[in-house]
Every structure is written in C-alpha cells, then in structure tokens.
Coordinates of C-alpha atoms and ligand atoms in Angstrom, one line a residue:
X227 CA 0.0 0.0 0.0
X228 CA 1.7 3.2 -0.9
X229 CA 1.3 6.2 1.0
X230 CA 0.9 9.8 0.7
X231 CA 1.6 12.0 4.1
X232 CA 2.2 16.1 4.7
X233 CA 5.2 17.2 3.6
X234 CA 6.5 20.7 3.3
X235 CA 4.7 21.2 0.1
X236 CA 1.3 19.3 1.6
X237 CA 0.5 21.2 4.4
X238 CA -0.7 20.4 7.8
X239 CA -4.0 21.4 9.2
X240 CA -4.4 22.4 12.8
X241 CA -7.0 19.5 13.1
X242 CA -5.2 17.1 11.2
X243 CA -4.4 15.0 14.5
X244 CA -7.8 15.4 15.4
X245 CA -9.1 13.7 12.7
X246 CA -6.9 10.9 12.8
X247 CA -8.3 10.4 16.3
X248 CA -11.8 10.6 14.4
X249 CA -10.7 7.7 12.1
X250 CA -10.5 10.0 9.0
X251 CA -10.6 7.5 6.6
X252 CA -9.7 9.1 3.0
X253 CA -8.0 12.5 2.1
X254 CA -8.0 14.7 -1.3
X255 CA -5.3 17.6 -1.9
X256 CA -6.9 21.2 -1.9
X257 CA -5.0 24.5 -2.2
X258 CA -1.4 22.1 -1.3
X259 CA -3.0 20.8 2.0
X260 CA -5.3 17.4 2.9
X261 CA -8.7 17.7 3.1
X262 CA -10.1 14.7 4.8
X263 CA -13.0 13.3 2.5
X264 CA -14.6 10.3 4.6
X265 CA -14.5 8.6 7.9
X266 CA -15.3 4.9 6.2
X267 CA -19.4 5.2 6.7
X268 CA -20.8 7.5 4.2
X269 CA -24.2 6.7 5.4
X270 CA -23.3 8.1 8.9
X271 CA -22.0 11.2 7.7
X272 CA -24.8 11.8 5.4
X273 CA -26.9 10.7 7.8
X274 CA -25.4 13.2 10.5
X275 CA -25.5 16.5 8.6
X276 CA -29.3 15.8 7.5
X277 CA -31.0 14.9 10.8
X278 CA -28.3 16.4 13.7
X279 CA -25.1 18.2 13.1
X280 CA -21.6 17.1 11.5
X281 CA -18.4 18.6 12.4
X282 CA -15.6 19.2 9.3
X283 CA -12.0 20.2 8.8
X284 CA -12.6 22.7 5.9
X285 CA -9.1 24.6 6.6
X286 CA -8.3 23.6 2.9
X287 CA -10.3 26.5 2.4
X288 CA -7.6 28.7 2.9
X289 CA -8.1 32.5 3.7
X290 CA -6.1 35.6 0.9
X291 CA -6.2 38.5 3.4
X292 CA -6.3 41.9 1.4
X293 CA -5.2 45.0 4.0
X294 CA -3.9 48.7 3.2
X295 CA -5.4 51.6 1.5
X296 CA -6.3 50.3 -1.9
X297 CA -7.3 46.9 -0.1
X298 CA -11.2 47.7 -0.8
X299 CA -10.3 48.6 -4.9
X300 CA -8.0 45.3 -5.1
X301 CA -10.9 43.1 -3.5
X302 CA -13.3 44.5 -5.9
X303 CA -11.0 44.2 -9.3
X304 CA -10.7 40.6 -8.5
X305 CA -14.3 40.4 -8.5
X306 CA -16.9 40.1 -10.8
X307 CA -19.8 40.9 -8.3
X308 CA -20.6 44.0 -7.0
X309 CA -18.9 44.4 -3.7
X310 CA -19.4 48.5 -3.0
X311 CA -22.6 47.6 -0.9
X312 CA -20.6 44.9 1.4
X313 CA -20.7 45.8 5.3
X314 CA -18.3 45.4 7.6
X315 CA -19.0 41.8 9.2
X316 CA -20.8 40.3 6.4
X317 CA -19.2 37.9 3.7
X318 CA -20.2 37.3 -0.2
X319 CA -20.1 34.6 -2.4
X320 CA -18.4 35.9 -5.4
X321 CA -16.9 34.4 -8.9
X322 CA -13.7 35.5 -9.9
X323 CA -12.5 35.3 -13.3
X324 CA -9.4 35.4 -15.3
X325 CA -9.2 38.1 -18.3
X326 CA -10.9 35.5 -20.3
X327 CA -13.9 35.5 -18.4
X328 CA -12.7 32.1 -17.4
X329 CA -13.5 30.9 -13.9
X330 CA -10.7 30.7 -11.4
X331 CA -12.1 30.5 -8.0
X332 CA -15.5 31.1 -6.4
X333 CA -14.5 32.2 -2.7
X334 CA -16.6 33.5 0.1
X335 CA -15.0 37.6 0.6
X336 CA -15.5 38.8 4.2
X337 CA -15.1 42.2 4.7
X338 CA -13.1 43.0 7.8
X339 CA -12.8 46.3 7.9
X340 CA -12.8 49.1 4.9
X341 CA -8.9 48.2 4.0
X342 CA -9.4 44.4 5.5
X343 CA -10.8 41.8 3.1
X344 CA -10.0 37.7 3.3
X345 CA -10.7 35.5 0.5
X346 CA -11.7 32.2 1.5
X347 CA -11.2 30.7 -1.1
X348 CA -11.4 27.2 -3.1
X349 CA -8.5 25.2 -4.8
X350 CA -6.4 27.5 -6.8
X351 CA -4.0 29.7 -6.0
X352 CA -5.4 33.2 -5.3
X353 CA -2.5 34.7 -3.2
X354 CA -0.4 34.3 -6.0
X355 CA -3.0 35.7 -8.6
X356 CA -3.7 38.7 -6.4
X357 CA -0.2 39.9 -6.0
X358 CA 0.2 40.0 -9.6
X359 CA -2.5 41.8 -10.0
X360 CA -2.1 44.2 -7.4
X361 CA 1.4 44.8 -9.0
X362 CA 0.5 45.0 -12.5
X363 CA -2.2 48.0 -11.3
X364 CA 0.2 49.9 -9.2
X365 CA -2.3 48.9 -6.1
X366 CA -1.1 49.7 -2.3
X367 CA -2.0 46.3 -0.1
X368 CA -0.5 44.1 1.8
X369 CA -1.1 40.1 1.3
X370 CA -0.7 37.5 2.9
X371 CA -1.7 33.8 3.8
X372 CA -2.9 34.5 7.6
X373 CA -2.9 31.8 10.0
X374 CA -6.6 30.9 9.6
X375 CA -8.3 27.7 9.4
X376 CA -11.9 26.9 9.0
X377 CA -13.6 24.4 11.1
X378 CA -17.3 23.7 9.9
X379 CA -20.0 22.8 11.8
X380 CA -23.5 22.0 9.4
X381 CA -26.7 20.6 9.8
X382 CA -29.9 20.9 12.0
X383 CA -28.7 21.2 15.6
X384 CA -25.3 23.1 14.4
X385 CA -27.2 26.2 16.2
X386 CA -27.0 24.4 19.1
X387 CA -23.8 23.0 19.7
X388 CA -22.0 26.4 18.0
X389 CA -24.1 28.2 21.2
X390 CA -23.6 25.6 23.7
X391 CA -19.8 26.6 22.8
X392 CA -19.8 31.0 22.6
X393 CA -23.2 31.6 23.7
X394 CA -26.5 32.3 22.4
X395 CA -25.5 35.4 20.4
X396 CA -24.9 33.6 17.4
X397 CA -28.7 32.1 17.4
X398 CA -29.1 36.3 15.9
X399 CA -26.0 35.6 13.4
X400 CA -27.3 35.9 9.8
X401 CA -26.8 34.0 6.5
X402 CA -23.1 35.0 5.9
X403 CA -22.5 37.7 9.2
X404 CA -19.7 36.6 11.0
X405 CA -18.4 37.9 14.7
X406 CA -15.0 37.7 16.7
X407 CA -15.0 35.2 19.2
X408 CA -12.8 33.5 21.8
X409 CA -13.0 30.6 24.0
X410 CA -10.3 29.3 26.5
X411 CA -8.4 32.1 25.1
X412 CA -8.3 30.1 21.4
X413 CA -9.0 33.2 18.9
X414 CA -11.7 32.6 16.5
X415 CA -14.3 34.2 14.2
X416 CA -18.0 32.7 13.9
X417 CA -19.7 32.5 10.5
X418 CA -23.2 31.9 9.4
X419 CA -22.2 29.7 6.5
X420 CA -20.7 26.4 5.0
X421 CA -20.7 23.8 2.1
X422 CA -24.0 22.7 2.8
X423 CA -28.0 23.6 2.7
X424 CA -28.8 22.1 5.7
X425 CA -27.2 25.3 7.8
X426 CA -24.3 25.7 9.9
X427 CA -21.6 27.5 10.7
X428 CA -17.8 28.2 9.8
X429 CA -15.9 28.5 13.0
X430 CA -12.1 30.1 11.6
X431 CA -9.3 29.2 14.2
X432 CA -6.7 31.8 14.6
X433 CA -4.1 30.3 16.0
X434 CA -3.3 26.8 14.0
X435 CA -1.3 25.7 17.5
X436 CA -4.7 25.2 19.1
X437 CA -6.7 23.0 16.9
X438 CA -6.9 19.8 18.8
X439 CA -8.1 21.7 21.4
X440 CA -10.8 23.2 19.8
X441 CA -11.7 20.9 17.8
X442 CA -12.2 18.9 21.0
X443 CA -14.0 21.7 22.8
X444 CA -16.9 21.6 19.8
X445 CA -17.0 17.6 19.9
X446 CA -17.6 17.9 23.5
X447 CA -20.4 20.2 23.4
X448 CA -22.1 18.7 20.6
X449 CA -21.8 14.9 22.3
X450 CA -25.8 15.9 23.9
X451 CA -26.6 16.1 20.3
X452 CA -24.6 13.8 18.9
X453 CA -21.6 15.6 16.8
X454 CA -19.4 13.0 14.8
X455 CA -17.0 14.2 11.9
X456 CA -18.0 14.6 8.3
X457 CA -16.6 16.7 5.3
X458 CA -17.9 18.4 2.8
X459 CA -20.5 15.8 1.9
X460 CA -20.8 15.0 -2.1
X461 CA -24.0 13.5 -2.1
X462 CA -25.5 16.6 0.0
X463 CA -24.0 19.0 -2.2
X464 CA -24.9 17.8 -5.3
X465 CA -28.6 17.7 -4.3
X466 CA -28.5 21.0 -3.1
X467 CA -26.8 22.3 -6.5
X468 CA -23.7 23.5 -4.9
X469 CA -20.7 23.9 -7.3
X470 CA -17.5 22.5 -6.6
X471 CA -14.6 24.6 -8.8
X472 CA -12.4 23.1 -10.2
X473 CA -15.1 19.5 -9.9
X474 CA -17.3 20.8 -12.2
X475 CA -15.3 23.6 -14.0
X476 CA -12.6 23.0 -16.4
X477 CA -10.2 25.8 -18.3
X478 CA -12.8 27.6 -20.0
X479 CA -15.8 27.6 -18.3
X480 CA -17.4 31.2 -17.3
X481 CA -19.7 31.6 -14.7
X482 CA -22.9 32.1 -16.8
X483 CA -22.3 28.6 -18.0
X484 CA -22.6 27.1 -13.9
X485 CA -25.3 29.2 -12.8
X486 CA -23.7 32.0 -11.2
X487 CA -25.1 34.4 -13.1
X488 CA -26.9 36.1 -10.3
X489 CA -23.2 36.9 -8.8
X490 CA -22.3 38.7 -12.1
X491 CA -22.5 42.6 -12.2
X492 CA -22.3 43.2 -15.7
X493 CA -21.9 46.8 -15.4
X494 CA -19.1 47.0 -13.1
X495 CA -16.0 49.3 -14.3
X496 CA -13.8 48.2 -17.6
X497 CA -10.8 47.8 -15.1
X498 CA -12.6 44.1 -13.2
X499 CA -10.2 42.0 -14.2
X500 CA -12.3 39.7 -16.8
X501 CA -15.8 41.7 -16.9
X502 CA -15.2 43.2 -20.7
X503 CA -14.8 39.6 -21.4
X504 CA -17.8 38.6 -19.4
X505 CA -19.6 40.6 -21.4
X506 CA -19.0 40.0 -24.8
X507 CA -19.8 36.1 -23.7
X508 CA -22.9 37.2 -22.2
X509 CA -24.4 38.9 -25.7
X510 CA -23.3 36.2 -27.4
X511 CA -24.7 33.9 -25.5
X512 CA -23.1 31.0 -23.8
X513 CA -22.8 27.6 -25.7
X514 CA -23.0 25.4 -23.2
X515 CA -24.9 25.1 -19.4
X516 CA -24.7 22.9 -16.5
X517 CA -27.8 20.7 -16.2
X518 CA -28.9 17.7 -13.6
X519 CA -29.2 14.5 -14.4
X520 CA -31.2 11.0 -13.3
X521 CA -29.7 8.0 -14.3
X522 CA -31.3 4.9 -14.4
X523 CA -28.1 3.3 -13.3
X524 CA -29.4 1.4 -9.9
X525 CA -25.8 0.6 -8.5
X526 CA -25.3 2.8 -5.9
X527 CA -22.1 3.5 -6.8
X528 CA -19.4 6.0 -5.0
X529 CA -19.2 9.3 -6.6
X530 CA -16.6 9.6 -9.8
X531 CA -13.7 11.3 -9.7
X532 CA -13.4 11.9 -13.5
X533 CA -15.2 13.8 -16.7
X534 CA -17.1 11.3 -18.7
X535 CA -18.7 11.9 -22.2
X536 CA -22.4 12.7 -23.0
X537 CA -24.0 11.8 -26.0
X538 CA -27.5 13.0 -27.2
X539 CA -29.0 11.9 -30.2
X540 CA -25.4 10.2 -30.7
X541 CA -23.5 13.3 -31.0
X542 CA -20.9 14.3 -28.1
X543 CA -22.4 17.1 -26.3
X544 CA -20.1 17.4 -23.1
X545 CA -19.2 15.5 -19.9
X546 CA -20.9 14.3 -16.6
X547 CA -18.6 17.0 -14.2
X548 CA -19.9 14.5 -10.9
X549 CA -22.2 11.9 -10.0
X550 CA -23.3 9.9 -6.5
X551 CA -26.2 7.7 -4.9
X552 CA -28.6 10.1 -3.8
X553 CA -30.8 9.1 -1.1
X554 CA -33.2 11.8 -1.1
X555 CA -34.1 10.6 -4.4
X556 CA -33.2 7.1 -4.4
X557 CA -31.1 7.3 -7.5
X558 CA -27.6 7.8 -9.3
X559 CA -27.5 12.0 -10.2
X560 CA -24.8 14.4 -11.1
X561 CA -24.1 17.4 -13.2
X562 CA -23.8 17.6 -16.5
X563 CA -21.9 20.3 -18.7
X564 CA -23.4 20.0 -22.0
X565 CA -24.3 22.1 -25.4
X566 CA -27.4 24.1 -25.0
X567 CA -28.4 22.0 -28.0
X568 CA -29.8 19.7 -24.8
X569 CA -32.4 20.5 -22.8
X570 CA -33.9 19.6 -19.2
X571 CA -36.1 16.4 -19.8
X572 CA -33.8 15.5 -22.7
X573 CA -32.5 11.6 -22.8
X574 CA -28.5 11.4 -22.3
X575 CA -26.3 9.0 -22.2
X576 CA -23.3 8.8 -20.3
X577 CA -20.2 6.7 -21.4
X578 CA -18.9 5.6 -18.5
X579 CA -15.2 3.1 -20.3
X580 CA -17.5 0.1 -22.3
X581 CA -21.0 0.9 -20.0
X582 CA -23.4 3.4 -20.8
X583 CA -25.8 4.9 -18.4
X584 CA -28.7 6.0 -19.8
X585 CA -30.1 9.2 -18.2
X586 CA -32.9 12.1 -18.2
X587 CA -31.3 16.0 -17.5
X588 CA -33.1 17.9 -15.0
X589 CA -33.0 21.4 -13.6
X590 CA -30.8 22.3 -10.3
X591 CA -30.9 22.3 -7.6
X592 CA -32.7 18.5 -6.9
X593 CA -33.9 20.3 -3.9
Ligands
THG131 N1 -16.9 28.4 3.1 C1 -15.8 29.2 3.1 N2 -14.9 29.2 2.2 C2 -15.0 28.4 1.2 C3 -16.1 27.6 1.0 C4 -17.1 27.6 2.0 N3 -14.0 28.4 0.2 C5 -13.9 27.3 -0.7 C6 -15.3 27.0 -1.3 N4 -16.2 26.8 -0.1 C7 -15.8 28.1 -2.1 N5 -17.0 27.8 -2.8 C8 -18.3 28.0 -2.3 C9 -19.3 27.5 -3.0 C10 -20.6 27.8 -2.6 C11 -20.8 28.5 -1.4 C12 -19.7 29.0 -0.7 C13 -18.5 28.8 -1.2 C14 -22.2 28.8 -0.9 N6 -23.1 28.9 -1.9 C15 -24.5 29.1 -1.5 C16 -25.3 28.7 -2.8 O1 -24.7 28.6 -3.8 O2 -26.5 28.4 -2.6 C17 -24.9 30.5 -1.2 C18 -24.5 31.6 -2.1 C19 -25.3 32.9 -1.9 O3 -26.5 33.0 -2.2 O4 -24.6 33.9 -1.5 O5 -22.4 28.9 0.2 O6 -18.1 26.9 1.9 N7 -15.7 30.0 4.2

C-alpha cells in the first residue's frame, strides 16, 4: 500500500491529528494541503449532517487576506460581483474570473474592515493571482496567507452546539454575518455559512497551534446532540446544486455557464479584471450550461472522480462534471456540462469506459 503523508509542500491542518483520532478515513489535496474526505461510513455522515449536526475540517479552504489603502479597490478588481454595498462583518459569495472570463475560483469575501478583506477561497492559488494583479495595477495592499483555518459545523442542531460553545448570540448571526469570538483564550471568528444547505456555521481558528483543542471543545459540546466528523459531503452538495470549482469547471468555463449568473454585475467598471470579457460572452450567449441529471443506473455507486462523455441523439455534447447515490431521491444523479443543444427532460447518455448509463437531464438544484 503506498502512501501519501504532509510534507513541506502538503500542508498540515491544525485538526489534522484530530481527525486521525476521528478515524479519517480518505484524504483529497486542496490549495497544497489534505482535506479529509470520509471517515469509512458514508451513510453516517450523510446521515449526521441531515438529521443532527456534523463537524468538518474545511481549513483547505484557505483564507487571501487583502489590507492597506487600496485593499477595498483590489478586493473588488478581482471580483466580478458588485462588492461597493458589502458591510463590515458580512461575507459574499463571489466568482472570480481570469481576463478571459474564465473561472478561477468562487470564494466566500468577508469584509473586515474598509482596508481588511480575506478571500476564503477554493482550490487554486489566489495569493499568487492577487499579488500579480495588485502589482500590474500599481495597487497599495499588503497580502498575505494568515494563520486561519476553518472548522465547519453543518446541519440541524449546528445552532445548538455552535451556542452551547460561545453563547447564544450567534442564534441572531445571519446567513453569511460573522463575529469575533474567543473561548479558552483560542482566537476565533463565527460565521453563518458552509458547504451545505442544511445550515451551519464556519468557525475560523486563529491560531493553528490550538486546533486539537478546539476541535475537541466543539465535539464535547455537541456529544448531547450527537456531533461526529463529516466533510464536505458530495452526495448533499450535489442535491442541493452547490458547485465545486475546479469538480465541475474546467479551463474555459465562465460563470454564466454554472449558474452564477446572479453573482455577475455586468456593469461594473472596464478595469474588473475579466468583466469586458464577461460581457461580450454574455451577448453572445453562452454555448454550453450545467444541467442535472437522473440516471437509471441502480448501483449505488461511490461518486466519480473523472469527466465522462455525453451523447444525445449520438452526438458528443459534453461530460458528466460529478455523480453519487442520492438518497433523497433514491437514485444515481450528477451534473452535466453540456451544449445548450440539450435540454432539461432530454435523454443522455453517459459513457462511462464500455458501459453506458442512460439518463434524463433535469434542472438544479434536486432540492
Ligand atoms: N466556506 C468558506 N470558504 C470556502 C467555501 C465555503 N472556500 C472554498 C469553497 N467553499 C468556495 N465555494 C463556495 C461555493 C458555494 C458557497 C460557498 C463557497 C455557498 N453557496 C450558496 C449557494 O450557492 O446556494 C450561497 C450563495 C449565496 O447565495 O450567497 O455557500 O463553503 N468560508
């Protein structure tokens, strides 16, 4: 059996002997560091995060932190939403987007203060992108990699156990507000959000020598409710629509193609790095879209880790980006990328090496 461990290229995370202690059972790489992926009962974990509360090392999702004067203009050139209405204490999803108009990461930006922005961002590297930007533009910020690390904590009764731990103040937290906190001196900052629809929290430890101890602290006061570990679950996610970058993205996909459309301001200035572009792809109109599908496949299988090829009416019309056992709905979905030649309710099928799975598209979210 051959292994991979951390090295000084795959980071560490502060809860990394915590989840061994768990009985973290698989890892992925994410932004150079190991993102556990499954304790070894996927039913469990689903399980947990639908009907009590699941607790996850997300500190893959690594935090850009944007200060100094021009922090505020830097934030927003990398952006292709509209960020002049953001308040202090409140976080956005937003697309960002090469000069192409490409996708290159979809983070969640909290604003700190008016010259203090982080990134939380997916798997790319962002720090490296922003500094060259910043440069390129003349821009006068600071950036650095903070020591931050996300701890999740989703589902039902994550309300609970998050105020059983700092108190019922963050019951009045709204979707995306976030607040300092501390407890047993551990620094931390409390957010109303997380890789799931079934609600949560992001708790971001800021000090990475203190994550066994609070990642023991939350397990403790979520035992009346039942806690155990999860991650970011796939089978959740992809019923509740959520994209993954860099899952169900490749090199040229623009946001309009993955439904984030709604996060594009159109009219922002010339100077967003990627928006003249954005435009011209928008009055063209985009040539392909992302689109559910139901297969009839029955097998239950494990999601898929790679791209394959759709065919309708026996022409190649894109790939299936995902796909996992469902069991809200009792059946093998995913995402498909495909020409807007294909429709929702169209037949597909998916060539999966010498099998093909015949499916029907459908719209997202499944719920
Ligand atoms: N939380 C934090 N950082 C992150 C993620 C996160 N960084 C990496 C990755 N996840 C970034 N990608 C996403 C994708 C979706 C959402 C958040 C980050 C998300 N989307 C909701 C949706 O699509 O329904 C809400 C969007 C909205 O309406 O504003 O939450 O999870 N800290």
């Amino acid at each position: 059996m051959a292994e991979i461990g951390p090295n000084t290229r795959l980071r560490v995370s502060p809860f990394y002997e915590a989840t061994i202690q768990e009985g973290v059972s698989a890892f992925s790489p994410y932004n150079n560091m190991l993102m556990p992926v499954s304790y070894g009962d996927t039913t469990a974990e689903y399980d947990r995060l639908m009907n009590r509360v699941a607790q996850w090392d997300v500190s893959v999702e690594r935090q850009v932190q944007i200060t100094g004067p021009d922090a505020a203009t830097l934030t927003q050139l990398l952006s292709t939403r509209d960020l002049s209405g953001i308040e202090v204490g409140k976080g956005k999803y937003v697309p960002m987007c090469d000069h192409r108009g490409t996708l290159i990461n979809d983070p969640v930006v909290l604003k700190h203060a008016d010259g203090t922005f982080w990134l939380s961002i997916g798997d790319n590297n962002i720090l490296m992108w922003a500094r060259a930007i910043a440069a390129e533009r003349g821009l006068n910020v600071d950036l650095c990699e903070p020591d931050v690390s996300p701890m999740a904590v989703q589902g039902p009764k994550a309300e609970d156990v998050v105020a059983n731990v700092f108190g019922d103040w963050v019951r009045a937290l709204k979707y995306f507000w976030f607040a300092p906190a501390e407890i047993n001196g551990i620094p931390v900052i409390i957010q109303r959000s997380g890789y799931s629809k079934q609600g949560g929290f992001e708790i971001y430890l800021k000090d990475g020598t203190r994550g066994t101890e609070l990642w023991n602290i939350v397990r403790e006061a979520g035992t009346p409710w039942d806690i155990g570990p999860g991650n970011p679950n796939p089978a959740e996610r992809i019923e509740s629509g959520l994209l993954s970058y860099g899952g169900d993205t490749d090199d040229a996909t623009n946001p309009f193609e993955v439904r984030l459309e709604k996060y594009v301001t159109l009219d922002l200035p010339d100077e967003v790095v990627g928006i003249k572009a954005l435009r011209d792809i928008h009055a063209a109109g985009v040539k392909r879209h992302q689109l559910g599908v139901v297969l009839d496949d029955q097998s239950q299988r494990a999601g898929h880790a790679i791209w394959y090829k759709v065919q309708h009416d026996g022409c190649h019309v894109g790939h299936m980006t995902n796909g996992i056992w469902s069991p809200r709905t009792q059946s093998m979905i995913g995402y498909v990328l495909v020409s807007k030649t294909v429709q929702i309710g169209d037949p597909i099928e998916v060539l999966r090496g010498s099998i093909v799975d015949k499916g029907i598209t459908c719209d997202l979210p499944f719920f």
